[in-house]
Amino acid sequence: MSDLKRFGVSIEEDLLRKFDKFIKEHNYGNRSEAIRDMVRKELVNEEWVKSEEKIAGAIVMVYNHHKRELMDNLIDIQHSYQESIISSQHIHLDHNRCLEVIIVKGKIGEVYQLESKLKAVKGVKHASLAKSTLGKGI
Ligand code: NI
């Protein structure tokens, strides 16, 4: 391992409390260990985003369809990524909430971009990409 360096971090009390709870639940020995792991994870993600490789997978999301302009935004985003989207299914969970599953196939970077754009739409409570493979190399 290369030399360890120290640096200071400023963080809101509330966020730190949540972080400490997370550390405990995930059995990290201390905050530094958890932060190092998170940084590595983000760096790996960054590599994926730049990759030209193709994947297949599904984006699952839950949103409140009453939120203003939400449906328009989601549809606009999906139209700009129609080359990566194979199909989608919409399920009405209850009066307010919807579950949508978007089946994707395409360049990893594009699929990630699609996921992060959908996630950022106001009213989207959760969006997560389940990564699979086209299966050619396995
Ligand atoms: Ni619905």
PDB file of C-alpha atoms and ligand atoms in Angstrom:
ATOM      1  CA  MET A   1       0.000   0.000   0.000  1.00  0.00           C
ATOM      2  CA  SER A   2       1.279   3.481  -0.783  1.00  0.00           C
ATOM      3  CA  ASP A   3       1.810   6.023   2.020  1.00  0.00           C
ATOM      4  CA  LEU A   4      -1.330   7.127   3.773  1.00  0.00           C
ATOM      5  CA  LYS A   5      -2.088  10.851   3.680  1.00  0.00           C
ATOM      6  CA  ARG A   6      -4.432  12.656   6.016  1.00  0.00           C
ATOM      7  CA  PHE A   7      -6.948  15.313   5.063  1.00  0.00           C
ATOM      8  CA  GLY A   8      -9.737  17.127   6.880  1.00  0.00           C
ATOM      9  CA  VAL A   9     -13.381  16.789   5.919  1.00  0.00           C
ATOM     10  CA  SER A  10     -16.190  19.184   6.805  1.00  0.00           C
ATOM     11  CA  ILE A  11     -19.595  17.570   6.960  1.00  0.00           C
ATOM     12  CA  GLU A  12     -23.049  18.421   8.298  1.00  0.00           C
ATOM     13  CA  GLU A  13     -23.835  16.843  11.673  1.00  0.00           C
ATOM     14  CA  ASP A  14     -26.895  15.070  10.363  1.00  0.00           C
ATOM     15  CA  LEU A  15     -25.029  13.605   7.401  1.00  0.00           C
ATOM     16  CA  LEU A  16     -22.184  12.471   9.650  1.00  0.00           C
ATOM     17  CA  ARG A  17     -24.642  10.716  11.958  1.00  0.00           C
ATOM     18  CA  LYS A  18     -26.067   8.842   8.969  1.00  0.00           C
ATOM     19  CA  PHE A  19     -22.574   8.044   7.748  1.00  0.00           C
ATOM     20  CA  ASP A  20     -21.574   6.603  11.138  1.00  0.00           C
ATOM     21  CA  LYS A  21     -24.704   4.455  11.132  1.00  0.00           C
ATOM     22  CA  PHE A  22     -23.774   3.253   7.632  1.00  0.00           C
ATOM     23  CA  ILE A  23     -20.221   2.446   8.804  1.00  0.00           C
ATOM     24  CA  LYS A  24     -21.576   0.348  11.657  1.00  0.00           C
ATOM     25  CA  GLU A  25     -24.072  -1.488   9.466  1.00  0.00           C
ATOM     26  CA  HIS A  26     -21.437  -2.276   6.869  1.00  0.00           C
ATOM     27  CA  ASN A  27     -18.857  -3.366   9.447  1.00  0.00           C
ATOM     28  CA  TYR A  28     -16.189  -0.833   8.552  1.00  0.00           C
ATOM     29  CA  GLY A  29     -13.503  -0.465  11.220  1.00  0.00           C
ATOM     30  CA  ASN A  30     -13.516   3.318  11.011  1.00  0.00           C
ATOM     31  CA  ARG A  31     -14.496   6.313   8.891  1.00  0.00           C
ATOM     32  CA  SER A  32     -11.244   6.310   6.896  1.00  0.00           C
ATOM     33  CA  GLU A  33     -11.781   2.750   5.785  1.00  0.00           C
ATOM     34  CA  ALA A  34     -15.322   3.542   4.644  1.00  0.00           C
ATOM     35  CA  ILE A  35     -14.260   6.692   2.785  1.00  0.00           C
ATOM     36  CA  ARG A  36     -11.423   4.854   1.002  1.00  0.00           C
ATOM     37  CA  ASP A  37     -13.888   2.183  -0.127  1.00  0.00           C
ATOM     38  CA  MET A  38     -16.361   4.780  -1.393  1.00  0.00           C
ATOM     39  CA  VAL A  39     -13.655   6.635  -3.315  1.00  0.00           C
ATOM     40  CA  ARG A  40     -12.515   3.392  -4.963  1.00  0.00           C
ATOM     41  CA  LYS A  41     -16.094   2.539  -5.876  1.00  0.00           C
ATOM     42  CA  GLU A  42     -16.595   5.942  -7.513  1.00  0.00           C
ATOM     43  CA  LEU A  43     -13.325   5.618  -9.439  1.00  0.00           C
ATOM     44  CA  VAL A  44     -14.348   2.197 -10.746  1.00  0.00           C
ATOM     45  CA  ASN A  45     -17.711   3.668 -11.743  1.00  0.00           C
ATOM     46  CA  GLU A  46     -15.899   6.442 -13.583  1.00  0.00           C
ATOM     47  CA  GLU A  47     -13.948   3.838 -15.572  1.00  0.00           C
ATOM     48  CA  TRP A  48     -17.183   2.086 -16.498  1.00  0.00           C
ATOM     49  CA  VAL A  49     -18.749   5.320 -17.657  1.00  0.00           C
ATOM     50  CA  LYS A  50     -15.899   5.937 -20.107  1.00  0.00           C
ATOM     51  CA  SER A  51     -15.950   2.387 -21.439  1.00  0.00           C
ATOM     52  CA  GLU A  52     -17.002   1.598 -25.013  1.00  0.00           C
ATOM     53  CA  GLU A  53     -18.147  -1.862 -23.991  1.00  0.00           C
ATOM     54  CA  LYS A  54     -21.787  -2.850 -24.228  1.00  0.00           C
ATOM     55  CA  ILE A  55     -24.046  -4.255 -21.559  1.00  0.00           C
ATOM     56  CA  ALA A  56     -27.602  -5.384 -21.151  1.00  0.00           C
ATOM     57  CA  GLY A  57     -29.568  -4.644 -18.018  1.00  0.00           C
ATOM     58  CA  ALA A  58     -32.565  -2.961 -16.486  1.00  0.00           C
ATOM     59  CA  ILE A  59     -33.233   0.324 -14.760  1.00  0.00           C
ATOM     60  CA  VAL A  60     -35.862   0.051 -12.053  1.00  0.00           C
ATOM     61  CA  MET A  61     -37.384   3.217 -10.700  1.00  0.00           C
ATOM     62  CA  VAL A  62     -40.146   4.410  -8.433  1.00  0.00           C
ATOM     63  CA  TYR A  63     -41.682   7.863  -8.725  1.00  0.00           C
ATOM     64  CA  ASN A  64     -44.622   9.997  -7.751  1.00  0.00           C
ATOM     65  CA  HIS A  65     -46.495  10.652 -10.975  1.00  0.00           C
ATOM     66  CA  HIS A  66     -48.345  13.663  -9.478  1.00  0.00           C
ATOM     67  CA  LYS A  67     -45.122  15.670  -9.314  1.00  0.00           C
ATOM     68  CA  ARG A  68     -45.375  18.499 -11.839  1.00  0.00           C
ATOM     69  CA  GLU A  69     -43.652  17.948 -15.179  1.00  0.00           C
ATOM     70  CA  LEU A  70     -42.193  14.647 -13.983  1.00  0.00           C
ATOM     71  CA  MET A  71     -43.822  12.491 -16.651  1.00  0.00           C
ATOM     72  CA  ASP A  72     -42.801  14.916 -19.424  1.00  0.00           C
ATOM     73  CA  ASN A  73     -39.218  14.934 -18.181  1.00  0.00           C
ATOM     74  CA  LEU A  74     -39.017  11.165 -17.950  1.00  0.00           C
ATOM     75  CA  ILE A  75     -40.403  10.743 -21.446  1.00  0.00           C
ATOM     76  CA  ASP A  76     -38.077  13.392 -22.915  1.00  0.00           C
ATOM     77  CA  ILE A  77     -35.046  11.702 -21.379  1.00  0.00           C
ATOM     78  CA  GLN A  78     -36.105   8.268 -22.596  1.00  0.00           C
ATOM     79  CA  HIS A  79     -36.625   9.555 -26.136  1.00  0.00           C
ATOM     80  CA  SER A  80     -33.053  10.887 -26.205  1.00  0.00           C
ATOM     81  CA  TYR A  81     -31.757   7.436 -25.281  1.00  0.00           C
ATOM     82  CA  GLN A  82     -34.021   5.381 -27.536  1.00  0.00           C
ATOM     83  CA  GLU A  83     -31.005   3.611 -29.044  1.00  0.00           C
ATOM     84  CA  SER A  84     -30.190   2.098 -25.649  1.00  0.00           C
ATOM     85  CA  ILE A  85     -33.763   1.312 -24.585  1.00  0.00           C
ATOM     86  CA  ILE A  86     -35.317  -1.954 -25.715  1.00  0.00           C
ATOM     87  CA  SER A  87     -38.590  -1.748 -23.840  1.00  0.00           C
ATOM     88  CA  SER A  88     -40.193  -0.469 -20.677  1.00  0.00           C
ATOM     89  CA  GLN A  89     -43.013  -1.441 -18.391  1.00  0.00           C
ATOM     90  CA  HIS A  90     -45.046   0.805 -16.143  1.00  0.00           C
ATOM     91  CA  ILE A  91     -46.852  -0.498 -13.081  1.00  0.00           C
ATOM     92  CA  HIS A  92     -49.176   1.624 -10.898  1.00  0.00           C
ATOM     93  CA  LEU A  93     -48.104   0.822  -7.334  1.00  0.00           C
ATOM     94  CA  ASP A  94     -50.855   2.831  -5.667  1.00  0.00           C
ATOM     95  CA  HIS A  95     -52.721   6.101  -6.182  1.00  0.00           C
ATOM     96  CA  ASN A  96     -49.541   8.212  -6.230  1.00  0.00           C
ATOM     97  CA  ARG A  97     -46.615   6.005  -7.022  1.00  0.00           C
ATOM     98  CA  CYS A  98     -45.495   4.206 -10.135  1.00  0.00           C
ATOM     99  CA  LEU A  99     -42.869   1.568 -10.737  1.00  0.00           C
ATOM    100  CA  GLU A 100     -41.128   1.537 -14.081  1.00  0.00           C
ATOM    101  CA  VAL A 101     -38.691  -0.998 -15.457  1.00  0.00           C
ATOM    102  CA  ILE A 102     -36.646   0.026 -18.481  1.00  0.00           C
ATOM    103  CA  ILE A 103     -34.796  -2.742 -20.282  1.00  0.00           C
ATOM    104  CA  VAL A 104     -31.543  -1.441 -21.710  1.00  0.00           C
ATOM    105  CA  LYS A 105     -28.868  -2.657 -24.091  1.00  0.00           C
ATOM    106  CA  GLY A 106     -26.017  -0.473 -25.257  1.00  0.00           C
ATOM    107  CA  LYS A 107     -22.763   1.247 -24.393  1.00  0.00           C
ATOM    108  CA  ILE A 108     -22.105   1.205 -20.663  1.00  0.00           C
ATOM    109  CA  GLY A 109     -21.470   4.939 -20.589  1.00  0.00           C
ATOM    110  CA  GLU A 110     -24.774   5.765 -22.275  1.00  0.00           C
ATOM    111  CA  VAL A 111     -26.737   3.451 -20.004  1.00  0.00           C
ATOM    112  CA  TYR A 112     -25.113   5.021 -16.929  1.00  0.00           C
ATOM    113  CA  GLN A 113     -25.906   8.493 -18.237  1.00  0.00           C
ATOM    114  CA  LEU A 114     -29.512   7.470 -18.744  1.00  0.00           C
ATOM    115  CA  GLU A 115     -29.713   6.126 -15.195  1.00  0.00           C
ATOM    116  CA  SER A 116     -28.222   9.246 -13.643  1.00  0.00           C
ATOM    117  CA  LYS A 117     -30.485  11.577 -15.644  1.00  0.00           C
ATOM    118  CA  LEU A 118     -33.592   9.648 -14.622  1.00  0.00           C
ATOM    119  CA  LYS A 119     -32.416   9.583 -11.007  1.00  0.00           C
ATOM    120  CA  ALA A 120     -31.990  13.367 -11.016  1.00  0.00           C
ATOM    121  CA  VAL A 121     -35.603  14.096 -12.057  1.00  0.00           C
ATOM    122  CA  LYS A 122     -37.561  15.687  -9.237  1.00  0.00           C
ATOM    123  CA  GLY A 123     -40.127  13.235  -7.882  1.00  0.00           C
ATOM    124  CA  VAL A 124     -38.080  10.140  -8.684  1.00  0.00           C
ATOM    125  CA  LYS A 125     -37.671   8.418  -5.331  1.00  0.00           C
ATOM    126  CA  HIS A 126     -35.374   5.675  -6.461  1.00  0.00           C
ATOM    127  CA  ALA A 127     -33.654   4.559  -9.646  1.00  0.00           C
ATOM    128  CA  SER A 128     -31.169   1.773  -9.897  1.00  0.00           C
ATOM    129  CA  LEU A 129     -29.414   0.062 -12.771  1.00  0.00           C
ATOM    130  CA  ALA A 130     -29.089  -3.706 -12.607  1.00  0.00           C
ATOM    131  CA  LYS A 131     -26.114  -4.494 -14.812  1.00  0.00           C
ATOM    132  CA  SER A 132     -26.022  -7.724 -16.743  1.00  0.00           C
ATOM    133  CA  THR A 133     -24.059  -8.774 -19.767  1.00  0.00           C
ATOM    134  CA  LEU A 134     -24.595  -9.557 -23.417  1.00  0.00           C
ATOM    135  CA  GLY A 135     -22.986 -12.856 -22.470  1.00  0.00           C
ATOM    136  CA  LYS A 136     -20.473 -12.961 -25.354  1.00  0.00           C
ATOM    137  CA  GLY A 137     -17.373 -13.320 -23.206  1.00  0.00           C
ATOM    138  CA  ILE A 138     -18.713 -15.871 -20.744  1.00  0.00           C
TER     139      ILE A 138
HETATM  140 NI    NI B   1     -48.592   4.737 -12.825  1.00  0.00          NI
END
